[in-house]
PDB file of C-alpha atoms in Angstrom:
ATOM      1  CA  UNK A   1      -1.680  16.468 -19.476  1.00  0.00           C
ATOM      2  CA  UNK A   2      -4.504  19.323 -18.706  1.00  0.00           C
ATOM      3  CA  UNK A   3      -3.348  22.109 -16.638  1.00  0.00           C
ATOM      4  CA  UNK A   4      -4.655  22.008 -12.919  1.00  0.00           C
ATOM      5  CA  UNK A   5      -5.251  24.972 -11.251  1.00  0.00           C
ATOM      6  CA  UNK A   6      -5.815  23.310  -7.675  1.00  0.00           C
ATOM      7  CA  UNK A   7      -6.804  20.132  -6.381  1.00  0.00           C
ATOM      8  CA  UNK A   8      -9.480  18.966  -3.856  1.00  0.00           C
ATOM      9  CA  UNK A   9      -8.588  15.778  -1.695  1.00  0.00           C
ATOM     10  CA  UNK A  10     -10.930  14.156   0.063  1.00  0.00           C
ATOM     11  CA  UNK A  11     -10.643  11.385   2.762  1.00  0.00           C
ATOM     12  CA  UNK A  12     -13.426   8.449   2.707  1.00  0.00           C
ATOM     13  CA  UNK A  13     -14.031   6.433   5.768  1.00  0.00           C
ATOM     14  CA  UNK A  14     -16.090   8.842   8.078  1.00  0.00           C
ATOM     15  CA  UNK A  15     -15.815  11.816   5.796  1.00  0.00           C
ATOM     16  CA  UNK A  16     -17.358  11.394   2.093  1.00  0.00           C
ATOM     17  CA  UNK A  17     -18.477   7.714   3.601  1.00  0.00           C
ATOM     18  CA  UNK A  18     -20.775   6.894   6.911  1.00  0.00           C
ATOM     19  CA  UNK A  19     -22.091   3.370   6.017  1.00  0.00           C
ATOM     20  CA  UNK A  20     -19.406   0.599   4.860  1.00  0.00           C
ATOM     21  CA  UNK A  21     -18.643   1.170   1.323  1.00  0.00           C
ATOM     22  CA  UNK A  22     -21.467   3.317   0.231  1.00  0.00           C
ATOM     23  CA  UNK A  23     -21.539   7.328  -0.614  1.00  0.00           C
ATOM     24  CA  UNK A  24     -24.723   8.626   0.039  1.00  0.00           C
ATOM     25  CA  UNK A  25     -26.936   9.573  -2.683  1.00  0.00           C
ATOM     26  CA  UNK A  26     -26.769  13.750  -2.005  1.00  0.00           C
ATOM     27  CA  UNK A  27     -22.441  13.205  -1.100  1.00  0.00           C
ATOM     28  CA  UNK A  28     -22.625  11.860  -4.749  1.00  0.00           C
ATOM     29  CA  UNK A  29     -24.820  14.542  -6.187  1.00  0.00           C
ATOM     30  CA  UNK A  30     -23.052  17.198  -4.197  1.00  0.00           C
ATOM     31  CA  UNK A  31     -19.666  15.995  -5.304  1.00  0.00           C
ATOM     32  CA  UNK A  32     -20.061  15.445  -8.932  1.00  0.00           C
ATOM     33  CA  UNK A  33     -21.773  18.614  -9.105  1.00  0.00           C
ATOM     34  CA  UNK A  34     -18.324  19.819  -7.846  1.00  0.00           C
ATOM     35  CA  UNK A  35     -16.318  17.597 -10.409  1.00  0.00           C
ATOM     36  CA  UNK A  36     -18.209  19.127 -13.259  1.00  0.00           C
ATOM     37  CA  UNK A  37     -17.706  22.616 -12.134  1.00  0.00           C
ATOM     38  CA  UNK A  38     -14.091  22.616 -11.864  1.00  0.00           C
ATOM     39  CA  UNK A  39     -12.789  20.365 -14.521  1.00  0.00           C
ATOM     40  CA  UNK A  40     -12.611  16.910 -12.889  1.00  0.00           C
ATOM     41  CA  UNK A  41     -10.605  18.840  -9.929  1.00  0.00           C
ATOM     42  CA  UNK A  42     -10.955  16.041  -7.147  1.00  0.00           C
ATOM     43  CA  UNK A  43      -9.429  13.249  -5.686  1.00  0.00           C
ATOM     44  CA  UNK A  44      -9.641  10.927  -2.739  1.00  0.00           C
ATOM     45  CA  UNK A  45      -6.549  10.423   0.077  1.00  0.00           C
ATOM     46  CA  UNK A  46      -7.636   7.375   2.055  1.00  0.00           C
ATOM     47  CA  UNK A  47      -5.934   4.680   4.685  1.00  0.00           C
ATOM     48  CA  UNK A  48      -7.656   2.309   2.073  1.00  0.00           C
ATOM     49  CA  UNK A  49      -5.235   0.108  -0.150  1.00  0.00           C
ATOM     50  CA  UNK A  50      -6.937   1.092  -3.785  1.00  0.00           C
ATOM     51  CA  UNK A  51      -8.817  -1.873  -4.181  1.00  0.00           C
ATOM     52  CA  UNK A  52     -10.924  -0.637  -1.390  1.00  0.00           C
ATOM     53  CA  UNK A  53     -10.858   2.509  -3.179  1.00  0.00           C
ATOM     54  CA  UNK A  54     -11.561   2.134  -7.058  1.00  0.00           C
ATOM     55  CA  UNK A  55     -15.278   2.053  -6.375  1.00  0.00           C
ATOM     56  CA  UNK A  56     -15.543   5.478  -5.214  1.00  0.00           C
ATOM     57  CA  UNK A  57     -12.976   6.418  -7.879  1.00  0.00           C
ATOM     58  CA  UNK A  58     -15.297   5.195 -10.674  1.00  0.00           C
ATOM     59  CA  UNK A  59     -18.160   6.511  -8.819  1.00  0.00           C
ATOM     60  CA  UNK A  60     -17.250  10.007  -8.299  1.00  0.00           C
ATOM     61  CA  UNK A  61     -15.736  10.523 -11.990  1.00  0.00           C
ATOM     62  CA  UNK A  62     -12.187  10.547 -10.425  1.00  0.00           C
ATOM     63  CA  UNK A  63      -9.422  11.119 -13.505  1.00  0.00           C
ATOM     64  CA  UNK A  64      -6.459  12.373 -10.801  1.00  0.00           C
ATOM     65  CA  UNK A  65      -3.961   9.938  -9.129  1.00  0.00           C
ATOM     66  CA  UNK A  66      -5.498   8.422  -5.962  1.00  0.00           C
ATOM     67  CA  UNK A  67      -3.340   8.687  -2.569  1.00  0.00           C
ATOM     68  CA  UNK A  68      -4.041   4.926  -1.004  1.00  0.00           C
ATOM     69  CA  UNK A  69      -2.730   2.839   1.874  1.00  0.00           C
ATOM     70  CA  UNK A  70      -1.989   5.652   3.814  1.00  0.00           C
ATOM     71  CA  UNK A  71      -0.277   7.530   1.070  1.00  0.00           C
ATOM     72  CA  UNK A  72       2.084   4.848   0.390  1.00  0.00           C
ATOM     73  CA  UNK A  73       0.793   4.488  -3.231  1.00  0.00           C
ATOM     74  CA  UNK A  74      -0.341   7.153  -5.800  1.00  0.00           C
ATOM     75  CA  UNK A  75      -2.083   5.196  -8.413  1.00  0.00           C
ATOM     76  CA  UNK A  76      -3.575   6.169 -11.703  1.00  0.00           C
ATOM     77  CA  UNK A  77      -7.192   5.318 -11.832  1.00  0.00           C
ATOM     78  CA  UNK A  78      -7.408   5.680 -15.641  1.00  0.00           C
ATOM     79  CA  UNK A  79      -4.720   3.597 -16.526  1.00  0.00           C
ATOM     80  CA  UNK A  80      -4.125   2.087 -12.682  1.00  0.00           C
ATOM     81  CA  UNK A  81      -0.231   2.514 -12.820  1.00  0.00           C
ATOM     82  CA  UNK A  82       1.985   3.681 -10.318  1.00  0.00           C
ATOM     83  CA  UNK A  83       2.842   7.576 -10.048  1.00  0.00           C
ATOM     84  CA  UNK A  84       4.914   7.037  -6.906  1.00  0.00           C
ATOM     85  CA  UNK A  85       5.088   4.285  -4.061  1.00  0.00           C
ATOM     86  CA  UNK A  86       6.825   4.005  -0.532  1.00  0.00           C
ATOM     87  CA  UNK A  87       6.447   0.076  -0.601  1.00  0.00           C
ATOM     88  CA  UNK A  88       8.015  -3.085   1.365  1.00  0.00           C
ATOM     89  CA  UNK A  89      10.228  -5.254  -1.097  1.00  0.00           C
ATOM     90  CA  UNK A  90       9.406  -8.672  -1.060  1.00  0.00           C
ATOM     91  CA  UNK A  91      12.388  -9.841   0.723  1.00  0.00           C
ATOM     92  CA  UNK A  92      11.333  -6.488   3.331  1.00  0.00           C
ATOM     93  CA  UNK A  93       8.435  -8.187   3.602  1.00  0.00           C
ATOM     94  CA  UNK A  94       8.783 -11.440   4.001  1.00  0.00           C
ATOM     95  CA  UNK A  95      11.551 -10.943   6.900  1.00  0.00           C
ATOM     96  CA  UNK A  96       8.558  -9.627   9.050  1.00  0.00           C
ATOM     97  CA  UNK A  97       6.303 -11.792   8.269  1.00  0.00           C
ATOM     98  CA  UNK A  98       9.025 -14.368   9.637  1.00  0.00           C
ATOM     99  CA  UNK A  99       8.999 -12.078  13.196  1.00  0.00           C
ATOM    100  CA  UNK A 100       5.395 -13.088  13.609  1.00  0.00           C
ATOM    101  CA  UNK A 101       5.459 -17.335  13.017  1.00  0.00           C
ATOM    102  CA  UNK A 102       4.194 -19.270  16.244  1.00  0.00           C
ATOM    103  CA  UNK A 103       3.483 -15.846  17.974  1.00  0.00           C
ATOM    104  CA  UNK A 104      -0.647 -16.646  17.339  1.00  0.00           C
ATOM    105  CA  UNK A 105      -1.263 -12.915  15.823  1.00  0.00           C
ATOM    106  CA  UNK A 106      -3.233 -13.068  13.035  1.00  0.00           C
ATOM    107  CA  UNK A 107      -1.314 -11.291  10.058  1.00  0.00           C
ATOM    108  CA  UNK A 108      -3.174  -9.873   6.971  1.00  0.00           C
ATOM    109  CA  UNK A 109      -0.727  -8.203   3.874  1.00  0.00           C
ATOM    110  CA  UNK A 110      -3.238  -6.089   1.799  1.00  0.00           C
ATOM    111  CA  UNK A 111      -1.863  -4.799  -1.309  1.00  0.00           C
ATOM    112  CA  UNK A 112      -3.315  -2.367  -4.111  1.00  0.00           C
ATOM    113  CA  UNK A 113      -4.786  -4.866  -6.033  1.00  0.00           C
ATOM    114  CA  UNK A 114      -5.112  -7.582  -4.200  1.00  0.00           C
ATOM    115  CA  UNK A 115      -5.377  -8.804  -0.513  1.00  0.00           C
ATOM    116  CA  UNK A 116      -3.211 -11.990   1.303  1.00  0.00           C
ATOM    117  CA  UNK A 117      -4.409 -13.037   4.196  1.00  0.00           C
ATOM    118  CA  UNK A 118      -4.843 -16.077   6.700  1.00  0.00           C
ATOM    119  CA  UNK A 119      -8.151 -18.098   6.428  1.00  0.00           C
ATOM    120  CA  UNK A 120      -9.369 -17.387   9.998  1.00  0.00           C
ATOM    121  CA  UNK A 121      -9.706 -13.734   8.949  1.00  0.00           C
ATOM    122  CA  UNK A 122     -12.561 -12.114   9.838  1.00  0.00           C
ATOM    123  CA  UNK A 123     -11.958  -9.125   7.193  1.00  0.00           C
ATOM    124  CA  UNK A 124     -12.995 -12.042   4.481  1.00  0.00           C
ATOM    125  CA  UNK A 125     -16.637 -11.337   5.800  1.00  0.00           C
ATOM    126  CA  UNK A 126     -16.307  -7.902   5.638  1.00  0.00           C
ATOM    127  CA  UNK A 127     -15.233  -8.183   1.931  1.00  0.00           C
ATOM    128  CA  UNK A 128     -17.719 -10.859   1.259  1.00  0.00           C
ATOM    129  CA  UNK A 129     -20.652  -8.515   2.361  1.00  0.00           C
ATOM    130  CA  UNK A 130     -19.432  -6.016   0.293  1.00  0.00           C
ATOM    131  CA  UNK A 131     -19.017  -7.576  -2.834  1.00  0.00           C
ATOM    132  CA  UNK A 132     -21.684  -5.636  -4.543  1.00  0.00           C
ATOM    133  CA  UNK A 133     -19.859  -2.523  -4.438  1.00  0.00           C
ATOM    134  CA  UNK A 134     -16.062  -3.952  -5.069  1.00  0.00           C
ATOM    135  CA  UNK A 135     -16.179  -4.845  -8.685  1.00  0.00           C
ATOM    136  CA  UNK A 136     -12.237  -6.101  -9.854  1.00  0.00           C
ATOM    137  CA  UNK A 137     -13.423  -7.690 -13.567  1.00  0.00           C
ATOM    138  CA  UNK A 138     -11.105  -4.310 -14.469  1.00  0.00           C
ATOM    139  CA  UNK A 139      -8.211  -5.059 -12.326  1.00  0.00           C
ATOM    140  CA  UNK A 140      -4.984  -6.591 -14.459  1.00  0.00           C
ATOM    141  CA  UNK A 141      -5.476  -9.308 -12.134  1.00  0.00           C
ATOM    142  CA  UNK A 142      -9.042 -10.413 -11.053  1.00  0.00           C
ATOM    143  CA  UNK A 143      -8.053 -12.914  -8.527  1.00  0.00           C
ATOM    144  CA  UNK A 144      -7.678  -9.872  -5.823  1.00  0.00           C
ATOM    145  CA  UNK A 145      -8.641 -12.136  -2.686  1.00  0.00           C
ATOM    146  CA  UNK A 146      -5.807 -14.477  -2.081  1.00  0.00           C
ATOM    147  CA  UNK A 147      -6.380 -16.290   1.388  1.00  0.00           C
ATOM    148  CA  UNK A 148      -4.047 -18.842   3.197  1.00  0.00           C
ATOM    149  CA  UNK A 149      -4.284 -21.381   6.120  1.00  0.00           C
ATOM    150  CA  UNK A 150      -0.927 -19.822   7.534  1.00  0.00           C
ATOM    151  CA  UNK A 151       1.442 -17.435   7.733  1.00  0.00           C
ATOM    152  CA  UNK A 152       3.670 -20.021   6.281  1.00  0.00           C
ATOM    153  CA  UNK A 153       1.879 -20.635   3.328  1.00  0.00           C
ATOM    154  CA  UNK A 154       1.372 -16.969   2.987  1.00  0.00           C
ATOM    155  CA  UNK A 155       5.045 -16.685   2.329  1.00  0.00           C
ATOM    156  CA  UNK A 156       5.639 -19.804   0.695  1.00  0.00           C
ATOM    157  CA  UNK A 157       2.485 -18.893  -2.424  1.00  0.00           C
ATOM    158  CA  UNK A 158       1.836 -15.664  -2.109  1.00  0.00           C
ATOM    159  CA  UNK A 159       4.767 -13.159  -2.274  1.00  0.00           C
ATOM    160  CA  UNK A 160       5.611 -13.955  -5.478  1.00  0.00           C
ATOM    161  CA  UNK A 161       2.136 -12.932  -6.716  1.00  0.00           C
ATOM    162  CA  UNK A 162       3.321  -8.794  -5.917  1.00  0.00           C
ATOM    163  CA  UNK A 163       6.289  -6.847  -6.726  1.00  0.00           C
ATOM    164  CA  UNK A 164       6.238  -4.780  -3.636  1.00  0.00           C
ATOM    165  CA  UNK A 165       3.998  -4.393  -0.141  1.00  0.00           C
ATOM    166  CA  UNK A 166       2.379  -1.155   0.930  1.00  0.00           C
ATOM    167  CA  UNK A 167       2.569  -2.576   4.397  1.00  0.00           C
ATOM    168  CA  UNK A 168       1.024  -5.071   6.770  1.00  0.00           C
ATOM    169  CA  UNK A 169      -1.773  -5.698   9.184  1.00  0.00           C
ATOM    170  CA  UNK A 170      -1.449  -7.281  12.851  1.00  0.00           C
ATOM    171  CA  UNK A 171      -4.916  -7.913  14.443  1.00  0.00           C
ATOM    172  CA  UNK A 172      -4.084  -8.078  18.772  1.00  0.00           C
ATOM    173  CA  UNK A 173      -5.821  -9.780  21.138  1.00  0.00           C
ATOM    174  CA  UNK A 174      -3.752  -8.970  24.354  1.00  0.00           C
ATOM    175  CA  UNK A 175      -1.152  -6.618  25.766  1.00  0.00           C
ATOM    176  CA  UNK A 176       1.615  -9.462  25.290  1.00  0.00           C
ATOM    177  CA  UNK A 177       1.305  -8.962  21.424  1.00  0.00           C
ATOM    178  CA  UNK A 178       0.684  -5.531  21.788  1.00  0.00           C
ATOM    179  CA  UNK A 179       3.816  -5.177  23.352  1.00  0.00           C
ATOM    180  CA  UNK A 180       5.235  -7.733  20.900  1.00  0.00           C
ATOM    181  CA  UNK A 181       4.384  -5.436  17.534  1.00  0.00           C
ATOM    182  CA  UNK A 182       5.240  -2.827  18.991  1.00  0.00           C
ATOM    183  CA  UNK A 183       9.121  -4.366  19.710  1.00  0.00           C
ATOM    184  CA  UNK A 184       8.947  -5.496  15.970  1.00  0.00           C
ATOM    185  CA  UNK A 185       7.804  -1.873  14.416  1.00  0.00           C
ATOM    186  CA  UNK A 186      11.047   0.162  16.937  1.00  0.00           C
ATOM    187  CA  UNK A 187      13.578  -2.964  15.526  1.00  0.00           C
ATOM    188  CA  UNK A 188      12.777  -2.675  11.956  1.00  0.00           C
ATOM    189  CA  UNK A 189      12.449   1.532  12.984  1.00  0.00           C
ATOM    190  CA  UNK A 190       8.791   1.334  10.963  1.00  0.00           C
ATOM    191  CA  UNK A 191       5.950   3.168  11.226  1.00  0.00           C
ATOM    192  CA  UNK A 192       2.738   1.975  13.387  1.00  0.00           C
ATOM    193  CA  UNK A 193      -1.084   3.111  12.936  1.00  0.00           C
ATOM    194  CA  UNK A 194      -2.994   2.135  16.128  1.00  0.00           C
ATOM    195  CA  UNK A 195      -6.599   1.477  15.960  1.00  0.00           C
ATOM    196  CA  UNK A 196      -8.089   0.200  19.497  1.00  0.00           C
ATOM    197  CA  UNK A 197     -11.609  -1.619  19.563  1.00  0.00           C
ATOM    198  CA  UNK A 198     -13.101  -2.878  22.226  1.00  0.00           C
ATOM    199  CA  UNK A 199     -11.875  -6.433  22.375  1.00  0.00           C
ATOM    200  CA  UNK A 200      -8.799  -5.988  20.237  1.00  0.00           C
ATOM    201  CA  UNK A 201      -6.333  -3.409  18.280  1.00  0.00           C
ATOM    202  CA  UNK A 202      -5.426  -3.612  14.607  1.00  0.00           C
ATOM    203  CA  UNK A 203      -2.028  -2.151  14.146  1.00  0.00           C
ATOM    204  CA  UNK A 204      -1.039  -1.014  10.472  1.00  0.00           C
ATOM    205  CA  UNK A 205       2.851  -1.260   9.755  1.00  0.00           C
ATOM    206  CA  UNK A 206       4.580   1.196   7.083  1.00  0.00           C
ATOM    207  CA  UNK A 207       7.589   1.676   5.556  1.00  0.00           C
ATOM    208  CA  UNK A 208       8.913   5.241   8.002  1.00  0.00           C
ATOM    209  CA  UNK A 209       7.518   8.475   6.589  1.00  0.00           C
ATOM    210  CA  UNK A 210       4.745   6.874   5.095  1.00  0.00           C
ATOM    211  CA  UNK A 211       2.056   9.004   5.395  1.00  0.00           C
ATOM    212  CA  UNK A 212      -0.902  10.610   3.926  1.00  0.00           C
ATOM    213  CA  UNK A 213       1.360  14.034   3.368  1.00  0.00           C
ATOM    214  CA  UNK A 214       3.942  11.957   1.248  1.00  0.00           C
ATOM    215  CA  UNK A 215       1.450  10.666  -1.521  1.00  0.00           C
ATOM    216  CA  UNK A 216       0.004  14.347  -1.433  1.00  0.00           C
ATOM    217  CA  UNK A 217       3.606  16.009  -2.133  1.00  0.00           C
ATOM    218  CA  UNK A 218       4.204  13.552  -4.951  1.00  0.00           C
ATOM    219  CA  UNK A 219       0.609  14.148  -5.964  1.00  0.00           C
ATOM    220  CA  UNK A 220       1.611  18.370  -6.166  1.00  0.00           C
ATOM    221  CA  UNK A 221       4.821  17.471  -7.738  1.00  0.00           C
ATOM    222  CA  UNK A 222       3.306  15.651 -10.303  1.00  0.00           C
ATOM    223  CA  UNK A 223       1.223  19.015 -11.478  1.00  0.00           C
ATOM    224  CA  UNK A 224       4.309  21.286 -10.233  1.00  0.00           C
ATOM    225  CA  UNK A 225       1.595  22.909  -7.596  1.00  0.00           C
ATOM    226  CA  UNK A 226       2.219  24.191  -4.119  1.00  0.00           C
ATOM    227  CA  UNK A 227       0.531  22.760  -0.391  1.00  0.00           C
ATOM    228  CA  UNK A 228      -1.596  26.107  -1.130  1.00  0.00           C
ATOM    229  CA  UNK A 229      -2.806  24.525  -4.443  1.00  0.00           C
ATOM    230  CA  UNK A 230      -4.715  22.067  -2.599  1.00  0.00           C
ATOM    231  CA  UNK A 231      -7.733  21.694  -0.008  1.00  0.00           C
ATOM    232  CA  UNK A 232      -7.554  18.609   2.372  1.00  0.00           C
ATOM    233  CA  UNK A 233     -10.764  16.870   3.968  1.00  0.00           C
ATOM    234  CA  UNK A 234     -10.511  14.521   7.012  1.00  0.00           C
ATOM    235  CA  UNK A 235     -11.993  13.271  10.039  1.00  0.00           C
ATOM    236  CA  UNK A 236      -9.590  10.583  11.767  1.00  0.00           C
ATOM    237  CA  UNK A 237      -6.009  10.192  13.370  1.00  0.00           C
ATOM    238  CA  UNK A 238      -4.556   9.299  10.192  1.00  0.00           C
ATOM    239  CA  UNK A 239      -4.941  12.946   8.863  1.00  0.00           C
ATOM    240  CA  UNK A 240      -3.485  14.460  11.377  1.00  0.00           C
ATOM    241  CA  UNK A 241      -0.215  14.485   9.336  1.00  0.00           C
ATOM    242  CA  UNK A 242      -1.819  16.173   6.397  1.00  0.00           C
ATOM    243  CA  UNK A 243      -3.735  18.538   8.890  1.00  0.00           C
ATOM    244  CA  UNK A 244      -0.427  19.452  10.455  1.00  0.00           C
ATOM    245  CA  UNK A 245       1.598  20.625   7.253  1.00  0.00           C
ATOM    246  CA  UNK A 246      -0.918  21.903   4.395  1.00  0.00           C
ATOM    247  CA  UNK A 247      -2.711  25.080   5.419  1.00  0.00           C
ATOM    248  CA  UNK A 248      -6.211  24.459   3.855  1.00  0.00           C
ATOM    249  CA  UNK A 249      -7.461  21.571   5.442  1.00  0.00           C
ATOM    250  CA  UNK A 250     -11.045  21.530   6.530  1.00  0.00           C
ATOM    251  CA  UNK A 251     -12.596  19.279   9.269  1.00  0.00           C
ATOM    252  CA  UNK A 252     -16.075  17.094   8.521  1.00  0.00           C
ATOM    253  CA  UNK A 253     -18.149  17.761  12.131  1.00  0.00           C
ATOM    254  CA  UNK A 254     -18.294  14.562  13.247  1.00  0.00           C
ATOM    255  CA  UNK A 255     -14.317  14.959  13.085  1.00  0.00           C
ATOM    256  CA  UNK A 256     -12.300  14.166  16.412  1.00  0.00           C
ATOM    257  CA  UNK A 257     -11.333  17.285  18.235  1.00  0.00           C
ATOM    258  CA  UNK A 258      -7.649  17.139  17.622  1.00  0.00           C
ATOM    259  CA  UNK A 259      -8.508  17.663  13.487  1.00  0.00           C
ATOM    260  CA  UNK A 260     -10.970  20.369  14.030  1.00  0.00           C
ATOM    261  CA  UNK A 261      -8.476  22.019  16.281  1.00  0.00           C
ATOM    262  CA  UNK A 262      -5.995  21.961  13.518  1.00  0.00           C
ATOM    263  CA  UNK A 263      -8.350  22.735  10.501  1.00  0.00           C
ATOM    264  CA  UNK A 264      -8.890  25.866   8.452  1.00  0.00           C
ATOM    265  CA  UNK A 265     -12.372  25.453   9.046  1.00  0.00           C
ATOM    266  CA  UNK A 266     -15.219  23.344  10.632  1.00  0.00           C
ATOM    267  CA  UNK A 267     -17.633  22.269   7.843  1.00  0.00           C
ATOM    268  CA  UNK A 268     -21.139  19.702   8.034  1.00  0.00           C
ATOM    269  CA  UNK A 269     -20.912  16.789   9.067  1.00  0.00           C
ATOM    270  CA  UNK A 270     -20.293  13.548   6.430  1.00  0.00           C
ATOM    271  CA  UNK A 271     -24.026  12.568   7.293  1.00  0.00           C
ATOM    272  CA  UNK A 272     -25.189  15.899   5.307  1.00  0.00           C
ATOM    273  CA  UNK A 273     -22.279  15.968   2.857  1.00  0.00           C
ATOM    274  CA  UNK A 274     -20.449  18.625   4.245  1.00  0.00           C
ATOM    275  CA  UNK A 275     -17.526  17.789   1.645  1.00  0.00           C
ATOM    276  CA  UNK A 276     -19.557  18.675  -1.306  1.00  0.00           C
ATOM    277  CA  UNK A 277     -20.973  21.395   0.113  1.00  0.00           C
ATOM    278  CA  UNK A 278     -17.928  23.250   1.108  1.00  0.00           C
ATOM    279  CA  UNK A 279     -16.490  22.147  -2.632  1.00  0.00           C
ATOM    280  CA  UNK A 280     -19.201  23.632  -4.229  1.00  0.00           C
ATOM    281  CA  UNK A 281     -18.813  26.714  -2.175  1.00  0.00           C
ATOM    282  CA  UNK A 282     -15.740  27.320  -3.061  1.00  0.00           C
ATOM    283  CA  UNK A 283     -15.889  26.217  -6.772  1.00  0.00           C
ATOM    284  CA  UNK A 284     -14.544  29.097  -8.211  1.00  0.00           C
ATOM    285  CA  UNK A 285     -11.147  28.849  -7.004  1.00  0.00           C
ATOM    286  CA  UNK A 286     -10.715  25.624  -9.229  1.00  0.00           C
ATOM    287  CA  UNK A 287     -12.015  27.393 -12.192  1.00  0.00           C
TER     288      UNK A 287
END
C-alpha cells in the first residue's frame, strides 16, 4: 500500500457536478491536473450509493476507497470490495419494508451495486436518461436495475439478491406519510435525510450514525492519518456533519449558507471548478 501523505475528498452533486451526471470538461482538467500532481491523492464522499458513483471514479483516475450512500459504504474502486460498511441486514431490512405495505408510499432500496425498486418509480427515468454515463459491464453483477410491481414482490425476489442494505428511500406525497416515516425512523431509532421539493419529499433512512464523517474516519484509519490529514469539499445539508467535525473543509459558492458559515474557506463556485482550483492551489501539501 503507497504511503499517503493527505487526502482530498470531494462531494459530487452540486460541487464537482452541476448538470445530472456529467463533470464539466475544465472540473475534469482541473482535477486530474490535481491527481497527477499529488500522487492519485483524491477521492469523492457523496450521498450517492456507488453505482451512481463509479463513473466519476473511473473518470477522475480515482485509486482511493470511495465514501458512498452517505458514508455508509467505503468501497474499493480498483478491486470494488468493501473497506468498511454501516449496512441494514436483510432481515433489518425487510422488517421495514413490512412497516410500509398498504400505506401507498412508494419505497425504493438502492444498494451499491444495484438498485430495487417498485415499477411506478419515476427514478427509472432518471436512470434511463442517463445510461450513457452509468456503464456496469464491470460490476460483479451487471443486472444492477432490479424493478418490482410491489413492495411485496420486492421482498419476496429481491432481498436475497444483496447481503446487506445501505438504507432505504420513501418518496411522500402528503403530511399523513410524512408524519408516518417519520413515526417509523423514531421506532426503529434510525436516521432520516429530508429532501423537500415542491410537490413531494424524499426521505433517506440509515442505519444511526451513518454519516458522511463515519466513512471518512474509516477512510483515515485505513491510512493511520488524522481529520487534519484531509481537506473536505461540499455544498449541501448532508455535509454538514463532515463540516462540523474536520477542520479543513472548504465551501463551493453556490454552497448553502449554513456550510459556508462552517467552512475553512469560501472557494468558486462548482460552475467554474472551484474544487480543482483550490486543489491545485494547494498541491504542495499532498506532495
Amino acid at each position: 500500500m503507497r504511503k499517503i501523505k493527505k487526502i482530498a475528498a470531494t462531494d459530487m452533486d452540486g460541487t464537482i457536478i452541476f448538470e445530472l451526471d456529467t463533470i464539466s470538461e475544465e472540473n475534469k482538467k482541473q482535477l486530474l491536473k490535481f491527481q497527477k500532481k499529488s500522487n492519485n491523492s483524491l477521492t469523492i464522499v457523496t450521498g450517492r450509493n456507488y453505482f451512481l458513483a463509479d463513473f466519476a471514479a473511473r473518470e477522475l483516475n480515482i485509486n482511493l476507497p470511495v465514501i458512498c450512500s452517505n458514508g455508509a459504504s467505503v468501497i474499493d474502486p480498483q478491486t470494488l470490495k468493501y473497506i468498511a460498511k454501516k449496512h441494514f441486514k436483510k432481515e433489518e431490512i425487510k422488517e421495514l419494508l413490512e412497516k410500509f405495505l398498504d400505506t401507498g408510499i412508494e419505497i425504493n432500496v438502492p444498494n451499491d451495486f444495484r438498485t430495487h425498486f417498485i415499477q411506478n418509480e419515476d427514478w427509472f427515468d432518471y436512470l434511463m436518461e442517463n445510461k450513457v454515463n452509468l456503464d456496469f459491464s464491470h460490476f460483479p453483477d451487471q443486472k444492477v436495475i432490479c424493478n418490482y410491481e410491489s413492495i411485496e414482490e420486492l421482498i419476496e425476489k429481491g432481498l436475497d439478491l444483496d447481503e446487506s442494505f445501505p438504507g432505504l428511500v420513501a418518496n411522500i406525497k402528503n403530511d399523513k406519510q410524512l408524519e408516518y416515516v417519520r413515526a417509523v425512523v423514531n421506532e426503529y431509532d434510525l436516521l432520516a435525510l429530508e429532501f423537500p421539493k415542491e410537490d413531494n419529499c424524499r426521505i433517506e433512512i440509515y442505519k444511526k450514525g451513518v454519516t458522511k464523517s463515519w466513512g471518512l474516519n474509516k477512510l483515515l484509519d485505513k491510512f493511520n492519518l488524522s481529520k487534519e490529514d484531509i481537506h473536505l469539499f461540499g455544498d449541501e445539508h448532508n455535509d454538514y456533519p463532515m463540516f462540523e467535525q474536520f477542520p479543513n473543509c472548504y465551501a463551493v459558492g453556490n454552497a448553502i449558507d449554513g456550510i459556508k458559515e462552517l467552512s475553512k474557506e469560501v472557494i468558486d463556485t462548482v460552475q467554474n471548478a472551484g474544487v480543482g482550483k483550490k486543489l491545485n492551489e494547494i498541491v504542495e501539501e499532498f506532495q
